[in-house]
mmCIF file of C-alpha atoms in Angstrom:
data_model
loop_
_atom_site.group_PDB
_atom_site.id
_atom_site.type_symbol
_atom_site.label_atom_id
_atom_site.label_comp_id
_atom_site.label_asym_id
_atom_site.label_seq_id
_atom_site.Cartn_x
_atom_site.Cartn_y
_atom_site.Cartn_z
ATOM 1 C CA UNK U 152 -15.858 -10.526 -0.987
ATOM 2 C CA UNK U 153 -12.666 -11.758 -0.266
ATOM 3 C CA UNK U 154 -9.128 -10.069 1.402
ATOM 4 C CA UNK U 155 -8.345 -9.336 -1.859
ATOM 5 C CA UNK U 156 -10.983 -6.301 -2.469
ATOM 6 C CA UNK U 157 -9.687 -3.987 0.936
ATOM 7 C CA UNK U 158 -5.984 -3.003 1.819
ATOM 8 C CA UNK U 159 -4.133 -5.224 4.023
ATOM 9 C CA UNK U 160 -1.064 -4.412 4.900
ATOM 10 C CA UNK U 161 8.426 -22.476 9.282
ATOM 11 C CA UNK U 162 8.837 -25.226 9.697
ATOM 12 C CA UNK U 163 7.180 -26.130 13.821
ATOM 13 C CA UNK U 164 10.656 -27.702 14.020
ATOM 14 C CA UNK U 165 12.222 -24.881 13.718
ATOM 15 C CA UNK U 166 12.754 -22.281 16.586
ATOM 16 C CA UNK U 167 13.440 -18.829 15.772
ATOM 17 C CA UNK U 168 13.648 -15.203 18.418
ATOM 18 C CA UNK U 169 13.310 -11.995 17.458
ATOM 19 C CA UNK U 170 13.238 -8.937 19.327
ATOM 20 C CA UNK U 171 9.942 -6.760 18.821
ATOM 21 C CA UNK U 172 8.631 -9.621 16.431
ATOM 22 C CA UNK U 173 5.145 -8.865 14.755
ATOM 23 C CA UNK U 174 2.545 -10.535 16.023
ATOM 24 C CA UNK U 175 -1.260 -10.530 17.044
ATOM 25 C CA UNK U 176 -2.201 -9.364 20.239
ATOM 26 C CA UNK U 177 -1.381 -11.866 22.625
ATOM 27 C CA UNK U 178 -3.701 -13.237 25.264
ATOM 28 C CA UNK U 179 -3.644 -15.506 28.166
ATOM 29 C CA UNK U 180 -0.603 -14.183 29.925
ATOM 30 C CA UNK U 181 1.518 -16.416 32.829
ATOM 31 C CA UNK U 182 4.059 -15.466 35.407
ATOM 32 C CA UNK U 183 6.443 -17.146 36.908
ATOM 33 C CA UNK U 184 8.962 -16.473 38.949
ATOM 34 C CA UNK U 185 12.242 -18.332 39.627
ATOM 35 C CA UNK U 186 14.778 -17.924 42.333
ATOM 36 C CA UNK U 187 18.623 -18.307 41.476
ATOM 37 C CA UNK U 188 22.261 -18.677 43.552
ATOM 38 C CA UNK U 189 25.713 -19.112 43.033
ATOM 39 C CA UNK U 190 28.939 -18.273 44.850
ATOM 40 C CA UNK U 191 30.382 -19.156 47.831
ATOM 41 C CA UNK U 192 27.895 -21.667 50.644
ATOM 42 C CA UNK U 193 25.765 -22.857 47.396
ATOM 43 C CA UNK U 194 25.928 -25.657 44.966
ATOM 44 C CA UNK U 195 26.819 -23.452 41.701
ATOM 45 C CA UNK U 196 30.565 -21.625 42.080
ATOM 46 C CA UNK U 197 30.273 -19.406 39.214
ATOM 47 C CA UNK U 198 26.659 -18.582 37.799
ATOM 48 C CA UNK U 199 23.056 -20.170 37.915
ATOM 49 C CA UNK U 200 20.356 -20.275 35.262
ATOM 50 C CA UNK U 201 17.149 -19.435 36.587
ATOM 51 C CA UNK U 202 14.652 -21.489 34.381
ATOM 52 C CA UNK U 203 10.647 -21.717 33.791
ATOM 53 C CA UNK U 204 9.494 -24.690 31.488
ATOM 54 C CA UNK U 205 5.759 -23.752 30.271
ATOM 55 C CA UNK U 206 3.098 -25.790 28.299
ATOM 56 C CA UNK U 207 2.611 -22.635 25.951
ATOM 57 C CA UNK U 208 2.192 -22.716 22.286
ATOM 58 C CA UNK U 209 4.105 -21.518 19.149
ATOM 59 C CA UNK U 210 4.909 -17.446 18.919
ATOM 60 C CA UNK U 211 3.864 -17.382 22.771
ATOM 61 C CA UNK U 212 6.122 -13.860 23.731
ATOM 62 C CA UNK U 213 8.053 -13.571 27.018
ATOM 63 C CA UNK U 214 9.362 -10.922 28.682
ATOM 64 C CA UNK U 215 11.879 -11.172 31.367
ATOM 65 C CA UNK U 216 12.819 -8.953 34.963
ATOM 66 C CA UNK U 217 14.248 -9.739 38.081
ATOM 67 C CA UNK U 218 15.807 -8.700 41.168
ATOM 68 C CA UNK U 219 19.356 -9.236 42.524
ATOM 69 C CA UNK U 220 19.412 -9.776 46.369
ATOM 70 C CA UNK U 221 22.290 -7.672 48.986
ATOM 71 C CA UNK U 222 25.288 -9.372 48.969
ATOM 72 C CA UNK U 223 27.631 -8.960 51.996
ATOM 73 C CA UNK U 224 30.488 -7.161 52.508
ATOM 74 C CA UNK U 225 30.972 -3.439 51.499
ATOM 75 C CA UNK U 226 32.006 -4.326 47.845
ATOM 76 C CA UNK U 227 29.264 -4.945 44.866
ATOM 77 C CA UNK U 228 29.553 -8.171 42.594
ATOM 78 C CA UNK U 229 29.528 -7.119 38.687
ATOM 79 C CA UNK U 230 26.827 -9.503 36.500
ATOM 80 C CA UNK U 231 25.997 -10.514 33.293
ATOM 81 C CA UNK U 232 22.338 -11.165 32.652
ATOM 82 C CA UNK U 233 21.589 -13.881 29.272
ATOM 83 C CA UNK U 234 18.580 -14.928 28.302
ATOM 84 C CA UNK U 235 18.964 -18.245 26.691
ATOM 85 C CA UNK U 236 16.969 -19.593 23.520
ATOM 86 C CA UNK U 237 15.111 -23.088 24.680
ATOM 87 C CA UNK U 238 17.375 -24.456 21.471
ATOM 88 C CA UNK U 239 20.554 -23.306 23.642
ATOM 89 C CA UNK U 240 23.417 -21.196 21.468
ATOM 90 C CA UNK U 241 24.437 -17.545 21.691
ATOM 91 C CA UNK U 242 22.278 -15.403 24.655
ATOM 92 C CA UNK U 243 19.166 -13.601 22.934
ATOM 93 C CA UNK U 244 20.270 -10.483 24.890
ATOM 94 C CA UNK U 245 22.568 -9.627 27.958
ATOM 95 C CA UNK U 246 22.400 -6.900 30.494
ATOM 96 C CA UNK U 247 25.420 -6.306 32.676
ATOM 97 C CA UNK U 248 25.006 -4.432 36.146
ATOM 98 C CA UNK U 249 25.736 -5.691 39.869
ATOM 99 C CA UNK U 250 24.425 -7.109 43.125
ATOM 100 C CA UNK U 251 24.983 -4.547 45.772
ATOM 101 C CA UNK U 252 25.710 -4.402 49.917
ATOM 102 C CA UNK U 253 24.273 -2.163 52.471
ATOM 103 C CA UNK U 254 20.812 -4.161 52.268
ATOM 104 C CA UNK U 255 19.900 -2.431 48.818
ATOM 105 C CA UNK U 256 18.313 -4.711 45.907
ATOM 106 C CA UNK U 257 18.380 -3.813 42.453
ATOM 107 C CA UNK U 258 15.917 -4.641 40.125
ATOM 108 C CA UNK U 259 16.555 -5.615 36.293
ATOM 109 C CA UNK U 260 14.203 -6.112 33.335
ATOM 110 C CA UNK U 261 15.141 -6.229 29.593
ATOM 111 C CA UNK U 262 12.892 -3.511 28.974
ATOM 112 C CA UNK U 263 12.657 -3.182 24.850
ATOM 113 C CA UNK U 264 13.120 -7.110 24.158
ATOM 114 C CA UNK U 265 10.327 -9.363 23.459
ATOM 115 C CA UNK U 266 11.242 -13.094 22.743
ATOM 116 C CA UNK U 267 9.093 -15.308 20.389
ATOM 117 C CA UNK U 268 9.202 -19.264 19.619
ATOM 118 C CA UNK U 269 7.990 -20.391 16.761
ATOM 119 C CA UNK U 270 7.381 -23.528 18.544
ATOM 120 C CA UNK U 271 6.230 -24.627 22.074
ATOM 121 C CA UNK U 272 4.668 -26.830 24.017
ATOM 122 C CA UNK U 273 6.558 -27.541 26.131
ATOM 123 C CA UNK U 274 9.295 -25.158 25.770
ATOM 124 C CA UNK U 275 12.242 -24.143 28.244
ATOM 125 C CA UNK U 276 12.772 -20.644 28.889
ATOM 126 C CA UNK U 277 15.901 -19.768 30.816
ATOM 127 C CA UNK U 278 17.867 -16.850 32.316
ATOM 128 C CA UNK U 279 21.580 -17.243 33.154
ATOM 129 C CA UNK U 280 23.436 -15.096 35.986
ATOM 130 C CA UNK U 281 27.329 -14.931 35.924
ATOM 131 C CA UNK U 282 29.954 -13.159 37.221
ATOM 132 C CA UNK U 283 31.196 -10.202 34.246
ATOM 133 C CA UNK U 284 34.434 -11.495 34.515
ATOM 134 C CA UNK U 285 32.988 -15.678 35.048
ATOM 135 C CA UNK U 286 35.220 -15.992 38.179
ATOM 136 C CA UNK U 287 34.112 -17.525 41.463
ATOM 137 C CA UNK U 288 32.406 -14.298 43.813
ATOM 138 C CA UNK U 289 33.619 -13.409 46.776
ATOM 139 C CA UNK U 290 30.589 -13.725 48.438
ATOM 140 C CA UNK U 291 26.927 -15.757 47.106
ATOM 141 C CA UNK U 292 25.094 -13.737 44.738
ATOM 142 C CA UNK U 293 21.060 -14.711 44.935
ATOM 143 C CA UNK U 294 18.064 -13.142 43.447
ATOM 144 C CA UNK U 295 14.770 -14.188 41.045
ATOM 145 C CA UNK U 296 13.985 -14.112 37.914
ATOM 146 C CA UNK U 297 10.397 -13.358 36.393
ATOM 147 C CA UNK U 298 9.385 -14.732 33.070
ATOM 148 C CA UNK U 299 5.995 -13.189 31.730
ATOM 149 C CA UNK U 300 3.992 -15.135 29.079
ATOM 150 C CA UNK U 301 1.194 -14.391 26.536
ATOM 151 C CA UNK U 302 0.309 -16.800 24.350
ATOM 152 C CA UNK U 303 -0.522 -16.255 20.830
ATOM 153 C CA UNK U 304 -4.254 -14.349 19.998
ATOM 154 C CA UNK U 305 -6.322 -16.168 17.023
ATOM 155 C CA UNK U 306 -5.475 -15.306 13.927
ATOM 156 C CA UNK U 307 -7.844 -15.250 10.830
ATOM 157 C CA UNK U 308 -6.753 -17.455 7.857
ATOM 158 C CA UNK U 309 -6.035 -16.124 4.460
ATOM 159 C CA UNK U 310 -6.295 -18.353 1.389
ATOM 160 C CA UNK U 311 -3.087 -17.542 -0.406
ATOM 161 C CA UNK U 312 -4.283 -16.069 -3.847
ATOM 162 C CA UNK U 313 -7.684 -15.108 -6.114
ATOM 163 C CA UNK U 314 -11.113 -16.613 -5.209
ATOM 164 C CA UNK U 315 -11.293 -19.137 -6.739
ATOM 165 C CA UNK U 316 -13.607 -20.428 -9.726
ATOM 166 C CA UNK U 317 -14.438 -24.122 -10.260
ATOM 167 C CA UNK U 318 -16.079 -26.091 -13.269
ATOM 168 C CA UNK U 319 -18.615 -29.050 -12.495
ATOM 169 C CA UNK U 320 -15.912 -31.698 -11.340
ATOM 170 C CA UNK U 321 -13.080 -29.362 -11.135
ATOM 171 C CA UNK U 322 -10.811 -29.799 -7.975
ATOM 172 C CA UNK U 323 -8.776 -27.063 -6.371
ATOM 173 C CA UNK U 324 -5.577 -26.758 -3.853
ATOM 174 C CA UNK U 325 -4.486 -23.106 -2.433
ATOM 175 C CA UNK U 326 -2.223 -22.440 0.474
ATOM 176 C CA UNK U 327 -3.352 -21.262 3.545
ATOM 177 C CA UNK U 328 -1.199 -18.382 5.881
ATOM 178 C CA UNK U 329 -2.950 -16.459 9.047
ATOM 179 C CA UNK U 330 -2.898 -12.731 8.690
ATOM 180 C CA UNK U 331 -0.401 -10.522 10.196
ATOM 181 C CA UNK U 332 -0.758 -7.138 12.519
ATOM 182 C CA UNK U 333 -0.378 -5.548 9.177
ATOM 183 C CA UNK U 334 -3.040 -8.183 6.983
ATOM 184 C CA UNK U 335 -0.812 -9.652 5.330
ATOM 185 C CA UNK U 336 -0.380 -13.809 4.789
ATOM 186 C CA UNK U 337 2.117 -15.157 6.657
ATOM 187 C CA UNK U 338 2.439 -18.705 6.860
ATOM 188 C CA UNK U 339 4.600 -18.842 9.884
ATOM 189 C CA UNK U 340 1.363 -17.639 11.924
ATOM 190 C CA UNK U 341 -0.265 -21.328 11.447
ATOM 191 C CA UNK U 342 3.136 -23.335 12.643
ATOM 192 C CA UNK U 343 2.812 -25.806 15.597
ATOM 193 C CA UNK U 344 -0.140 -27.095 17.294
ATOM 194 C CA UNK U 345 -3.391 -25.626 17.314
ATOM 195 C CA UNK U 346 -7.208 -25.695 16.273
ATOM 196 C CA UNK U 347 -8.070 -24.983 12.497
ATOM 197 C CA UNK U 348 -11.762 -23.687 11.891
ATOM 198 C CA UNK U 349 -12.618 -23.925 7.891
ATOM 199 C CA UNK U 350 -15.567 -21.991 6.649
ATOM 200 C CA UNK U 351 -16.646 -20.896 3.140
ATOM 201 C CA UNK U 352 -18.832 -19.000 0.708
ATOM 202 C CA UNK U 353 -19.132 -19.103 -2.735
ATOM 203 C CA UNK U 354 -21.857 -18.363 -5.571
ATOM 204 C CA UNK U 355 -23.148 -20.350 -8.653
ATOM 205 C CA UNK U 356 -21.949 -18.775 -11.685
ATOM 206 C CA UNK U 357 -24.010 -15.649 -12.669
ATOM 207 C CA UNK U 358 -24.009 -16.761 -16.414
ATOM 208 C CA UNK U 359 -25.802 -19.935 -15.278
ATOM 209 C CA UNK U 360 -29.107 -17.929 -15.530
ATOM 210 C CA UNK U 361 -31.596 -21.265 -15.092
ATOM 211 C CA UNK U 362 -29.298 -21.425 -11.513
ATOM 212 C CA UNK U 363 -28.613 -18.037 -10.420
ATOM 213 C CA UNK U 364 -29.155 -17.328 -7.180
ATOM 214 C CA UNK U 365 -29.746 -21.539 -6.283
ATOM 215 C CA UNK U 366 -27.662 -23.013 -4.029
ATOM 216 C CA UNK U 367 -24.878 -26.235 -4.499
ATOM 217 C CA UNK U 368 -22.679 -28.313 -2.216
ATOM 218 C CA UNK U 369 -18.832 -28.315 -2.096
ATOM 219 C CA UNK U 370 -16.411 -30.532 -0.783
ATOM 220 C CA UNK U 371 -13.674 -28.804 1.044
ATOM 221 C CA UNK U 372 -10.815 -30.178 2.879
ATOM 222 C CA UNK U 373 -8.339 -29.107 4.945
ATOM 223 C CA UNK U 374 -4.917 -31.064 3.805
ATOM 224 C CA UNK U 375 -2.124 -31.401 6.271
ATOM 225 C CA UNK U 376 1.772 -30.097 4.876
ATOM 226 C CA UNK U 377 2.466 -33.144 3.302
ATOM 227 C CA UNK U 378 -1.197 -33.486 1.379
ATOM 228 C CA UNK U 379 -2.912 -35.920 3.168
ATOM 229 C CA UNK U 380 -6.630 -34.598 4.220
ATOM 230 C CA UNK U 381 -6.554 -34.321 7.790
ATOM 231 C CA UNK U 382 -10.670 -32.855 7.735
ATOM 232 C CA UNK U 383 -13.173 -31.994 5.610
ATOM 233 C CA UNK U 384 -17.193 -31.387 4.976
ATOM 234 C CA UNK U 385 -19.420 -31.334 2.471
ATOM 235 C CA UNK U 386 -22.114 -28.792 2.025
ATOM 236 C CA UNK U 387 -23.108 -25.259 1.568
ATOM 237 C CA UNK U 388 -21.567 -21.556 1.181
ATOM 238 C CA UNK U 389 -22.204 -19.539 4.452
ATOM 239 C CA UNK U 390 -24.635 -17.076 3.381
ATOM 240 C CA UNK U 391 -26.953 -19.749 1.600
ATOM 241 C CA UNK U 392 -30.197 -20.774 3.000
ATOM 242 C CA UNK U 393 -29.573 -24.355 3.455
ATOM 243 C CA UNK U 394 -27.922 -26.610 5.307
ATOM 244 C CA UNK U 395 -25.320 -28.099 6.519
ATOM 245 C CA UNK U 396 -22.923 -25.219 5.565
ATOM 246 C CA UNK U 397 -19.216 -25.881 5.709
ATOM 247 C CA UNK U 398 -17.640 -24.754 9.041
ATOM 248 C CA UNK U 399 -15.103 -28.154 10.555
ATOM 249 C CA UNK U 400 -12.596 -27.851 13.046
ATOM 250 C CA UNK U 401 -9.264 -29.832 13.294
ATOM 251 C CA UNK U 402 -6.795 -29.968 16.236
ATOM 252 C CA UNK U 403 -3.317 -30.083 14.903
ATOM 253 C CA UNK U 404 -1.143 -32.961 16.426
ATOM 254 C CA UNK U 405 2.555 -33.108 17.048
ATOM 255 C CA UNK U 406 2.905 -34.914 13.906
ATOM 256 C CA UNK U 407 1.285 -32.407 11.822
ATOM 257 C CA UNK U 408 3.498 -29.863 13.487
ATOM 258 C CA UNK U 409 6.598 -31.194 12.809
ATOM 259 C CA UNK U 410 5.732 -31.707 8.597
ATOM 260 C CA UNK U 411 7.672 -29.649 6.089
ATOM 261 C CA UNK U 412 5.748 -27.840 4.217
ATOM 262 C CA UNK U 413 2.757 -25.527 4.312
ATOM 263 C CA UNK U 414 -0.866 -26.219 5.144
ATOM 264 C CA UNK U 415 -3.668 -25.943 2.112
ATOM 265 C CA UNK U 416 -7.277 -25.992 1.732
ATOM 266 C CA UNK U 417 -8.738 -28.381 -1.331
ATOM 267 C CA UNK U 418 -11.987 -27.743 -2.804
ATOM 268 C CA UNK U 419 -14.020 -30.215 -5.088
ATOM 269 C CA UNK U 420 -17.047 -29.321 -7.001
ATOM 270 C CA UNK U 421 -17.897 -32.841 -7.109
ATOM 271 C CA UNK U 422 -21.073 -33.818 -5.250
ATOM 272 C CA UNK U 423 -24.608 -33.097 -7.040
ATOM 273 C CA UNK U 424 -27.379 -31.001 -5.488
ATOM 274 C CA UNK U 425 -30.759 -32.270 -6.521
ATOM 275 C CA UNK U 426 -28.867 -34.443 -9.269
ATOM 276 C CA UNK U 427 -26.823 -31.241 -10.790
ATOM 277 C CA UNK U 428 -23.101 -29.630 -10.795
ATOM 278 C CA UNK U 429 -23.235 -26.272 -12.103
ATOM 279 C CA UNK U 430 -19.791 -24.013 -12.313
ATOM 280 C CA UNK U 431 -18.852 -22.408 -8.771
ATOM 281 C CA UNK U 432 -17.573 -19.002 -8.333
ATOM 282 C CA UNK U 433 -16.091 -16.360 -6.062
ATOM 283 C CA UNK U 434 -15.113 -19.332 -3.232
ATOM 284 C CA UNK U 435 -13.424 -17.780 -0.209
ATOM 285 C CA UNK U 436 -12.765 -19.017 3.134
ATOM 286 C CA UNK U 437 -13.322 -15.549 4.424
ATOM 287 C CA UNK U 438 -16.200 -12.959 4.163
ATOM 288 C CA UNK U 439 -15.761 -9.531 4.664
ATOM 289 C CA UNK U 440 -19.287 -7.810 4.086
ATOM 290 C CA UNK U 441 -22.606 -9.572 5.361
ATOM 291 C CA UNK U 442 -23.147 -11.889 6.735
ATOM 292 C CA UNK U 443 -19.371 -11.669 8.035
ATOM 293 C CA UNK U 444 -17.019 -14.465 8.848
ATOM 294 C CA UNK U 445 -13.477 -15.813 8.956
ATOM 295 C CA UNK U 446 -11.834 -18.886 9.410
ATOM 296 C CA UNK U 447 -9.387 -19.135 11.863
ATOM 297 C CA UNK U 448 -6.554 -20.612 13.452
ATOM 298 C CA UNK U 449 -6.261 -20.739 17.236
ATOM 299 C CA UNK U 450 -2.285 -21.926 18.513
ATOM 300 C CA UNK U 451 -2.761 -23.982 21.494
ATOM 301 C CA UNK U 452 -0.820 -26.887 23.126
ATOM 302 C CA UNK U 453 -2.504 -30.931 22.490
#
């Protein structure tokens, strides 16, 4: 049984943030923290970005906090607080507050955002502290900046579409999206680099009564956004009794990541079993009652 029978809910070179994006639950989380000055008795006059540059993968999240040091003197220094998108433009989001004297630090996090790329590896992250009104301090302003990471969970694959049905011969092409939060395809969930795993099931047609229940070899591929087959196997569904059943892997490259268009998986009902082709049905690259199993799509950096 495919997604189809329960309720569910682009380009790599393009990067794209959005605050509170839906996404899987990320994994693998990194920290880093980065230390920033500007003013008077440093190299920077009016503001420093504070910068971390991490091998992480497409729709890796990041939150951001800090800390402004004391300045000297008995008057505070009024900031502004961007976080800049690796592709540069307009800040994602801006706090404003200021460094104070007396030995007190003040701490500063941009609590409700959460910034995605759709792209990564590597990718720049960086913070920029200014002066409100961009004017030289009176005194140095210093502090750190603290960029958390979580890379992207698996996400199971979804063949866009019906299961599909497929006479001796016949040949096949659907797209392929990863499912969101809510189950539903979303092809922007398979962008970038990353690790493909194909399985399948399917069952001879049940009007085939001389081959009911007997089990015959596919060909499926896994085509890259421009069609050409980047991996494939022949052999049997998942819950048959023989072997080898389809289940490949494929590491996306850099290349791949940077093609227009949208992944697909191709299925050919081409190679005899014992001699015969009989009419395929119910194909899926998923399975959602026993024995149970998705395909899947893992982002990761090459």
């Amino acid at each position: 049984m495919s997604h189809r029978f329960i309720t569910r809910a682009v380009t790599a070179a393009l990067v794209t943030f959005t605050l509170g994006a839906l996404s899987p639950a990320p994994i693998q989380a990194d920290t880093q923290a980065t230390p920033f000055s500007f003013g008077p008795g440093t190299t920077r006059p009016r503001s420093s970005n504070a910068s971390a540059t991490l091998t992480v993968p497409a729709r890796t999240t990041a939150r951001v906090s800090g800390v402004l040091n004391p300045v000297t003197g008995i008057l505070p220094v009024s900031v502004v607080i961007d976080v800049i998108r690796p592709e540069g433009g307009s800040p994602a989001a801006s706090i404003t507050t200021a460094a104070t004297p007396l030995g007190v630090s003040v701490p500063f996090a941009f609590l409700v955002e959460t910034f995605t790329s759709q792209v990564g590896c590597p990718r720049s992250w960086s913070v920029r502290v200014r002066t409100a009104n961009n004017a030289v301090p009176t005194v140095a302003v210093s502090g750190s900046v603290t960029f958390d990471f979580q890379r992207p969970a698996r996400v199971n694959l979804d063949m866009v579409g019906d299961a599909l049905s497929l006479a001796p011969n016949g040949s096949v092409s659907r797209n392929l999206a990863g499912h969101d939060v809510a189950g539903i395809a979303n092809a922007t969930l398979i962008a970038g680099t990353g690790a493909f795993r194909v399985k399948a099931k399917w069952d001879t047609d049940p009007l085939d009564l001389l081959r009911f229940n007997q089990f015959f070899k596919l060909t499926v591929d896994l085509l890259r956004p421009d069609g050409t087959r980047a991996a494939g196997e022949t052999g049997f569904s998942q819950h048959g009794s023989f072997t080898p059943k389809v289940d490949f892997t494929y590491t996306v490259t850099p290349t791949d990541a940077a093609m227009s268009g949208t992944w697909k998986v191709r299925v050919r009902n081409n190679e005899p079993t014992n001699g015969l082709l009989v009419k395929i049905v119910n194909f899926d690259i998923e399975n959602l009652v026993l024995p149970t199993f998705n395909s899947t799509f893992q982002a990761g950096c090459n």
